[in-house]
């Protein structure tokens, strides 16, 4: 193939995603490793609740190739109990502080402005808000710092989101919501290059809604923002495979991450970093000429 033809086949280059002191290049999919410092997360609750266990797991995820570490202190599984802010902060802040000066950006997965603010101060470079910056105080935190932000779509609240979710066209409605929230953030003073979007697989969606969102991911990738997708170990994988135990959903989770990356996801949020990094490397090599 001629050089000109090769250049023509290359995906259009995107500006980097600006996240504090990091500028994340998006010419290949990035793996975001999940660290839940919680007693009750749906797949790993209780495993990394102790600070030493949490730090050891973070080190492991980074060594396995995570390009971003996503640290959460409150489970958002359907029906989960809300966690008081001081408790959430005491779970996540030590991990953020420990990794604040490493080469991997730390993302804080929280719905609470006080937690986001304290973690950015402690060195976090990304605010990952599963409630999509609906809370004005969270918008103010984002506008007052230079962290990257992930705007995720969730229908309602974790306690009620799976009670008969309905959409006319799930992809259009989720995409429209994400663009509206991103536009609102820009108007509030958050630079566009800092904003990423996420359809929120499993957050107020039936199996069919989730599948439709994943199959039509190129439509969301075309909205002009870095696209984050999290399917890892979720109920969708269990429903398609009959595997009840979330930790045993590795094969399905890797397949979903590969598909999401192929269909336009820039960041895949996963629990099993090593297997996903390995699978993506092979997928990428096979797509190259
Ligand atoms: N999924 C979960 C939590 N945070 N953030 C983004 N941006 N996208 C997601 O899909 C997403 C998310 C749920 O997974 P997990 O953190 O493993 O479970 P829990 O909420 O029970 O802690």
CSV table of C-alpha atoms and ligand atoms in Angstrom, one decimal:
chain,number,residue,atom,x,y,z
A,1,UNK,CA,0.0,0.0,0.0
A,2,UNK,CA,1.3,3.5,-0.9
A,3,UNK,CA,2.1,5.9,1.9
A,4,UNK,CA,-0.7,8.2,0.8
A,5,UNK,CA,-3.2,5.3,0.8
A,6,UNK,CA,-2.0,4.3,4.3
A,7,UNK,CA,-2.4,7.8,5.6
A,8,UNK,CA,-5.9,7.9,4.1
A,9,UNK,CA,-6.8,4.8,6.1
A,10,UNK,CA,-5.6,6.1,9.4
A,11,UNK,CA,-8.4,7.2,11.7
A,12,UNK,CA,-8.8,11.0,11.8
A,13,UNK,CA,-6.5,12.2,14.5
A,14,UNK,CA,-8.2,13.5,17.6
A,15,UNK,CA,-7.1,16.1,20.0
A,16,UNK,CA,-5.8,14.6,23.3
A,17,UNK,CA,-8.1,14.4,26.3
A,18,UNK,CA,-6.9,17.0,28.8
A,19,UNK,CA,-6.9,15.7,32.3
A,20,UNK,CA,-5.0,18.0,34.7
A,21,UNK,CA,-1.2,17.5,34.0
A,22,UNK,CA,-1.9,14.8,31.5
A,23,UNK,CA,-2.8,15.0,27.8
A,24,UNK,CA,-4.1,11.5,26.9
A,25,UNK,CA,-3.6,10.6,23.3
A,26,UNK,CA,-6.6,8.8,21.8
A,27,UNK,CA,-5.1,7.2,18.7
A,28,UNK,CA,-5.5,3.8,20.3
A,29,UNK,CA,-8.0,2.5,23.0
A,30,UNK,CA,-6.9,3.1,26.6
A,31,UNK,CA,-7.7,0.7,29.4
A,32,UNK,CA,-9.1,2.2,32.6
A,33,UNK,CA,-8.6,-0.1,35.6
A,34,UNK,CA,-11.3,-0.2,38.2
A,35,UNK,CA,-10.5,-0.1,41.9
A,36,UNK,CA,-13.5,-0.3,44.2
A,37,UNK,CA,-12.5,0.6,47.8
A,38,UNK,CA,-15.9,-0.6,49.0
A,39,UNK,CA,-17.5,-3.4,51.0
A,40,UNK,CA,-20.4,-3.9,48.5
A,41,UNK,CA,-19.4,-3.4,44.9
A,42,UNK,CA,-21.2,-5.9,42.7
A,43,UNK,CA,-18.1,-7.8,41.6
A,44,UNK,CA,-15.3,-7.1,43.9
A,45,UNK,CA,-16.9,-5.6,47.1
A,46,UNK,CA,-14.8,-6.3,50.2
A,47,UNK,CA,-11.7,-7.3,48.3
A,48,UNK,CA,-9.9,-4.0,48.5
A,49,UNK,CA,-11.6,-2.2,51.4
A,50,UNK,CA,-8.4,-2.1,53.5
A,51,UNK,CA,-6.0,0.6,52.5
A,52,UNK,CA,-3.1,-1.8,52.0
A,53,UNK,CA,-5.1,-4.1,49.9
A,54,UNK,CA,-6.4,-1.1,47.8
A,55,UNK,CA,-2.9,0.2,47.2
A,56,UNK,CA,-1.6,-3.3,46.3
A,57,UNK,CA,-4.4,-3.7,43.8
A,58,UNK,CA,-3.7,-0.2,42.3
A,59,UNK,CA,-0.1,-1.2,41.9
A,60,UNK,CA,-1.1,-4.4,40.2
A,61,UNK,CA,-3.5,-2.7,37.8
A,62,UNK,CA,-0.8,-0.2,36.8
A,63,UNK,CA,1.8,-2.9,36.3
A,64,UNK,CA,-0.7,-4.8,34.1
A,65,UNK,CA,-1.0,-1.8,31.8
A,66,UNK,CA,-3.8,0.4,33.0
A,67,UNK,CA,-3.5,3.8,31.4
A,68,UNK,CA,-5.9,5.3,33.9
A,69,UNK,CA,-6.9,4.2,37.5
A,70,UNK,CA,-10.5,4.7,38.5
A,71,UNK,CA,-10.9,4.7,42.2
A,72,UNK,CA,-14.4,4.5,43.8
A,73,UNK,CA,-15.6,4.5,47.4
A,74,UNK,CA,-19.4,4.1,46.8
A,75,UNK,CA,-21.1,1.2,45.0
A,76,UNK,CA,-23.6,2.3,42.4
A,77,UNK,CA,-25.0,-1.2,41.8
A,78,UNK,CA,-28.8,-1.2,41.6
A,79,UNK,CA,-30.3,-0.8,45.0
A,80,UNK,CA,-26.9,0.1,46.7
A,81,UNK,CA,-27.1,2.1,49.9
A,82,UNK,CA,-25.7,5.7,49.7
A,83,UNK,CA,-22.4,6.2,51.6
A,84,UNK,CA,-21.9,9.3,53.8
A,85,UNK,CA,-19.3,11.7,52.4
A,86,UNK,CA,-16.7,11.3,55.2
A,87,UNK,CA,-16.8,7.5,54.8
A,88,UNK,CA,-16.4,7.7,51.0
A,89,UNK,CA,-13.6,10.1,51.3
A,90,UNK,CA,-11.7,8.1,53.9
A,91,UNK,CA,-11.8,5.1,51.5
A,92,UNK,CA,-10.6,6.9,48.3
A,93,UNK,CA,-8.4,9.7,49.5
A,94,UNK,CA,-5.5,7.6,50.7
A,95,UNK,CA,-5.2,5.8,47.4
A,96,UNK,CA,-5.4,9.1,45.4
A,97,UNK,CA,-2.6,10.6,47.6
A,98,UNK,CA,-0.4,7.5,47.2
A,99,UNK,CA,-0.6,7.6,43.4
A,100,UNK,CA,-0.9,11.4,42.8
A,101,UNK,CA,2.6,11.8,41.6
A,102,UNK,CA,2.9,8.6,39.5
A,103,UNK,CA,2.7,8.5,35.7
A,104,UNK,CA,-0.8,7.2,35.6
A,105,UNK,CA,-3.8,9.6,35.9
A,106,UNK,CA,-6.1,8.9,38.8
A,107,UNK,CA,-9.8,9.2,38.3
A,108,UNK,CA,-12.2,9.5,41.2
A,109,UNK,CA,-15.5,7.7,40.6
A,110,UNK,CA,-18.0,9.8,42.7
A,111,UNK,CA,-21.3,11.5,42.7
A,112,UNK,CA,-20.4,13.9,45.5
A,113,UNK,CA,-18.9,17.3,45.0
A,114,UNK,CA,-17.0,17.3,48.3
A,115,UNK,CA,-15.4,14.0,47.5
A,116,UNK,CA,-14.5,15.2,43.9
A,117,UNK,CA,-13.1,18.5,45.3
A,118,UNK,CA,-10.9,16.9,48.0
A,119,UNK,CA,-9.6,14.2,45.6
A,120,UNK,CA,-8.7,16.7,42.9
A,121,UNK,CA,-6.8,18.6,45.7
A,122,UNK,CA,-5.1,15.4,46.7
A,123,UNK,CA,-3.9,14.9,43.1
A,124,UNK,CA,-6.7,13.2,41.1
A,125,UNK,CA,-6.7,14.2,37.4
A,126,UNK,CA,-10.2,13.0,36.4
A,127,UNK,CA,-13.7,13.3,37.9
A,128,UNK,CA,-15.9,10.4,36.9
A,129,UNK,CA,-19.5,11.3,37.8
A,130,UNK,CA,-22.0,8.5,37.1
A,131,UNK,CA,-24.8,11.0,37.7
A,132,UNK,CA,-23.6,13.1,34.8
A,133,UNK,CA,-22.9,16.4,36.5
A,134,UNK,CA,-26.6,17.0,37.4
A,135,UNK,CA,-25.6,18.5,40.7
A,136,UNK,CA,-24.6,22.2,40.4
A,137,UNK,CA,-22.0,21.8,43.2
A,138,UNK,CA,-20.3,19.1,41.1
A,139,UNK,CA,-20.3,21.5,38.0
A,140,UNK,CA,-18.7,24.2,40.2
A,141,UNK,CA,-15.9,21.8,41.2
A,142,UNK,CA,-15.3,20.9,37.6
A,143,UNK,CA,-15.2,24.5,36.5
A,144,UNK,CA,-12.8,25.4,39.4
A,145,UNK,CA,-10.1,22.9,38.4
A,146,UNK,CA,-8.4,21.5,35.3
A,147,UNK,CA,-9.2,17.8,35.8
A,148,UNK,CA,-10.8,15.8,33.0
A,149,UNK,CA,-14.4,14.9,33.4
A,150,UNK,CA,-16.5,11.9,32.5
A,151,UNK,CA,-20.2,12.7,32.0
A,152,UNK,CA,-22.1,9.4,32.3
A,153,UNK,CA,-25.7,8.8,31.5
A,154,UNK,CA,-27.9,7.2,34.3
A,155,UNK,CA,-31.7,7.1,34.3
A,156,UNK,CA,-32.8,8.3,37.7
A,157,UNK,CA,-30.9,7.1,40.8
A,158,UNK,CA,-29.1,3.8,41.6
A,159,UNK,CA,-31.9,2.8,44.0
A,160,UNK,CA,-34.6,3.0,41.3
A,161,UNK,CA,-32.9,3.0,37.9
A,162,UNK,CA,-33.7,-0.6,36.9
A,163,UNK,CA,-37.5,-0.2,37.6
A,164,UNK,CA,-38.9,-0.4,34.1
A,165,UNK,CA,-36.5,1.9,32.2
A,166,UNK,CA,-38.1,3.2,29.0
A,167,UNK,CA,-36.8,5.0,25.9
A,168,UNK,CA,-38.2,5.6,22.4
A,169,UNK,CA,-34.7,5.5,20.9
A,170,UNK,CA,-32.2,4.8,23.6
A,171,UNK,CA,-29.1,5.8,21.5
A,172,UNK,CA,-30.6,9.2,20.4
A,173,UNK,CA,-31.9,9.9,24.0
A,174,UNK,CA,-28.6,9.0,25.7
A,175,UNK,CA,-26.5,10.8,23.1
A,176,UNK,CA,-28.7,13.9,23.3
A,177,UNK,CA,-28.5,13.9,27.1
A,178,UNK,CA,-24.7,13.6,27.0
A,179,UNK,CA,-24.2,16.4,24.5
A,180,UNK,CA,-26.6,18.6,26.5
A,181,UNK,CA,-24.6,18.0,29.7
A,182,UNK,CA,-21.3,18.5,28.0
A,183,UNK,CA,-22.6,21.8,26.5
A,184,UNK,CA,-23.8,22.9,30.0
A,185,UNK,CA,-20.3,22.1,31.4
A,186,UNK,CA,-18.6,24.1,28.6
A,187,UNK,CA,-20.9,27.1,29.3
A,188,UNK,CA,-20.0,26.8,33.0
A,189,UNK,CA,-16.3,27.1,32.2
A,190,UNK,CA,-15.1,23.5,31.6
A,191,UNK,CA,-12.9,23.4,28.5
A,192,UNK,CA,-14.3,21.1,25.8
A,193,UNK,CA,-11.0,19.2,25.5
A,194,UNK,CA,-11.5,18.1,29.2
A,195,UNK,CA,-14.9,16.5,28.6
A,196,UNK,CA,-15.5,12.8,27.9
A,197,UNK,CA,-18.9,11.0,27.6
A,198,UNK,CA,-20.1,7.5,28.6
A,199,UNK,CA,-23.5,5.9,27.8
A,200,UNK,CA,-23.6,4.2,31.3
A,201,UNK,CA,-24.1,0.6,30.4
A,202,UNK,CA,-26.4,-1.0,33.0
A,203,UNK,CA,-27.5,2.3,34.5
A,204,UNK,CA,-31.2,2.4,34.0
A,205,UNK,CA,-31.3,0.2,30.9
A,206,UNK,CA,-32.7,-3.2,30.0
A,207,UNK,CA,-30.5,-5.9,28.3
A,208,UNK,CA,-32.0,-4.7,24.9
A,209,UNK,CA,-31.1,-1.1,25.6
A,210,UNK,CA,-27.6,-2.0,26.6
A,211,UNK,CA,-27.1,-4.1,23.4
A,212,UNK,CA,-28.5,-1.4,21.2
A,213,UNK,CA,-26.2,1.2,22.8
A,214,UNK,CA,-23.2,-1.1,22.2
A,215,UNK,CA,-24.1,-2.0,18.6
A,216,UNK,CA,-24.7,1.6,17.7
A,217,UNK,CA,-21.6,2.9,19.5
A,218,UNK,CA,-20.3,4.6,16.4
A,219,UNK,CA,-23.1,7.0,16.7
A,220,UNK,CA,-22.0,8.0,20.1
A,221,UNK,CA,-18.3,8.0,19.0
A,222,UNK,CA,-19.3,10.5,16.4
A,223,UNK,CA,-20.6,13.1,18.9
A,224,UNK,CA,-17.1,14.7,19.1
A,225,UNK,CA,-16.1,13.8,22.6
A,226,UNK,CA,-13.8,11.0,23.9
A,227,UNK,CA,-16.0,8.0,24.5
A,228,UNK,CA,-15.7,5.9,27.7
A,229,UNK,CA,-17.5,2.5,27.9
A,230,UNK,CA,-17.8,0.1,30.9
A,231,UNK,CA,-19.2,-3.3,30.4
A,232,UNK,CA,-16.8,-5.3,32.6
A,233,UNK,CA,-18.4,-8.1,34.6
A,234,UNK,CA,-21.8,-6.4,34.3
A,235,UNK,CA,-25.2,-8.2,34.4
A,236,UNK,CA,-25.4,-7.9,30.6
A,237,UNK,CA,-22.5,-10.4,30.3
A,238,UNK,CA,-24.2,-12.7,32.8
A,239,UNK,CA,-27.5,-12.5,30.9
A,240,UNK,CA,-25.8,-13.4,27.6
A,241,UNK,CA,-23.7,-16.2,29.0
A,242,UNK,CA,-25.6,-17.6,31.9
A,243,UNK,CA,-22.6,-17.0,34.2
A,244,UNK,CA,-24.0,-15.9,37.6
A,245,UNK,CA,-20.8,-15.0,39.4
A,246,UNK,CA,-19.5,-11.6,38.2
A,247,UNK,CA,-15.8,-12.5,38.8
A,248,UNK,CA,-16.2,-15.4,36.4
A,249,UNK,CA,-17.4,-13.2,33.5
A,250,UNK,CA,-13.8,-12.6,32.2
A,251,UNK,CA,-14.3,-14.0,28.7
A,252,UNK,CA,-17.5,-12.1,28.0
A,253,UNK,CA,-16.1,-8.9,29.5
A,254,UNK,CA,-13.0,-9.1,27.3
A,255,UNK,CA,-15.2,-9.7,24.2
A,256,UNK,CA,-17.3,-6.7,25.1
A,257,UNK,CA,-14.2,-4.5,25.6
A,258,UNK,CA,-12.8,-5.6,22.2
A,259,UNK,CA,-16.2,-4.8,20.5
A,260,UNK,CA,-16.5,-1.5,22.2
A,261,UNK,CA,-13.0,-0.5,21.1
A,262,UNK,CA,-13.6,-1.6,17.6
A,263,UNK,CA,-16.8,0.4,17.4
A,264,UNK,CA,-15.2,3.6,18.6
A,265,UNK,CA,-14.7,3.6,22.4
A,266,UNK,CA,-11.5,5.5,23.3
A,267,UNK,CA,-11.4,4.3,26.9
A,268,UNK,CA,-12.6,0.9,28.2
A,269,UNK,CA,-13.3,0.7,31.9
A,270,UNK,CA,-12.4,-2.8,33.2
A,271,UNK,CA,-11.7,-4.9,36.3
A,272,UNK,CA,-9.4,-7.3,34.5
A,273,UNK,CA,-6.7,-5.1,33.1
A,274,UNK,CA,-4.0,-7.7,32.0
A,275,UNK,CA,-6.4,-9.8,29.9
A,276,UNK,CA,-8.0,-6.7,28.3
A,277,UNK,CA,-4.6,-5.1,27.5
A,278,UNK,CA,-3.5,-8.4,25.9
A,279,UNK,CA,-6.6,-8.8,23.9
A,280,UNK,CA,-6.6,-5.2,22.6
A,281,UNK,CA,-2.9,-5.6,21.5
A,282,UNK,CA,-3.8,-8.5,19.3
A,283,UNK,CA,-7.0,-6.8,18.0
A,284,UNK,CA,-4.9,-3.7,17.1
A,285,UNK,CA,-2.2,-5.7,15.4
A,286,UNK,CA,-4.7,-7.6,13.3
A,287,UNK,CA,-6.4,-4.4,12.2
A,288,UNK,CA,-3.0,-2.9,11.1
A,289,UNK,CA,-1.5,-3.6,7.7
B,1,LIG,N1,-19.8,1.5,35.9
B,1,LIG,C1,-19.7,1.4,37.3
B,1,LIG,C2,-19.2,2.4,38.1
B,1,LIG,N2,-18.7,3.5,37.6
B,1,LIG,N3,-18.2,4.8,35.7
B,1,LIG,C3,-18.3,5.0,34.3
B,1,LIG,N4,-17.8,6.1,33.8
B,1,LIG,N5,-18.8,4.0,33.5
B,1,LIG,C4,-19.3,2.9,34.0
B,1,LIG,O1,-19.8,2.1,33.2
B,1,LIG,C5,-19.3,2.7,35.4
B,1,LIG,C6,-18.8,3.7,36.2
B,1,LIG,C7,-20.2,0.1,37.9
B,1,LIG,O2,-19.2,-0.8,38.1
B,1,LIG,P1,-18.3,-1.1,39.4
B,1,LIG,O3,-17.6,0.2,39.8
B,1,LIG,O4,-17.5,-2.3,39.2
B,1,LIG,O5,-19.4,-1.5,40.5
B,1,LIG,P2,-20.0,-0.7,41.7
B,1,LIG,O6,-20.7,0.5,41.2
B,1,LIG,O7,-20.9,-1.7,42.4
B,1,LIG,O8,-18.9,-0.3,42.6
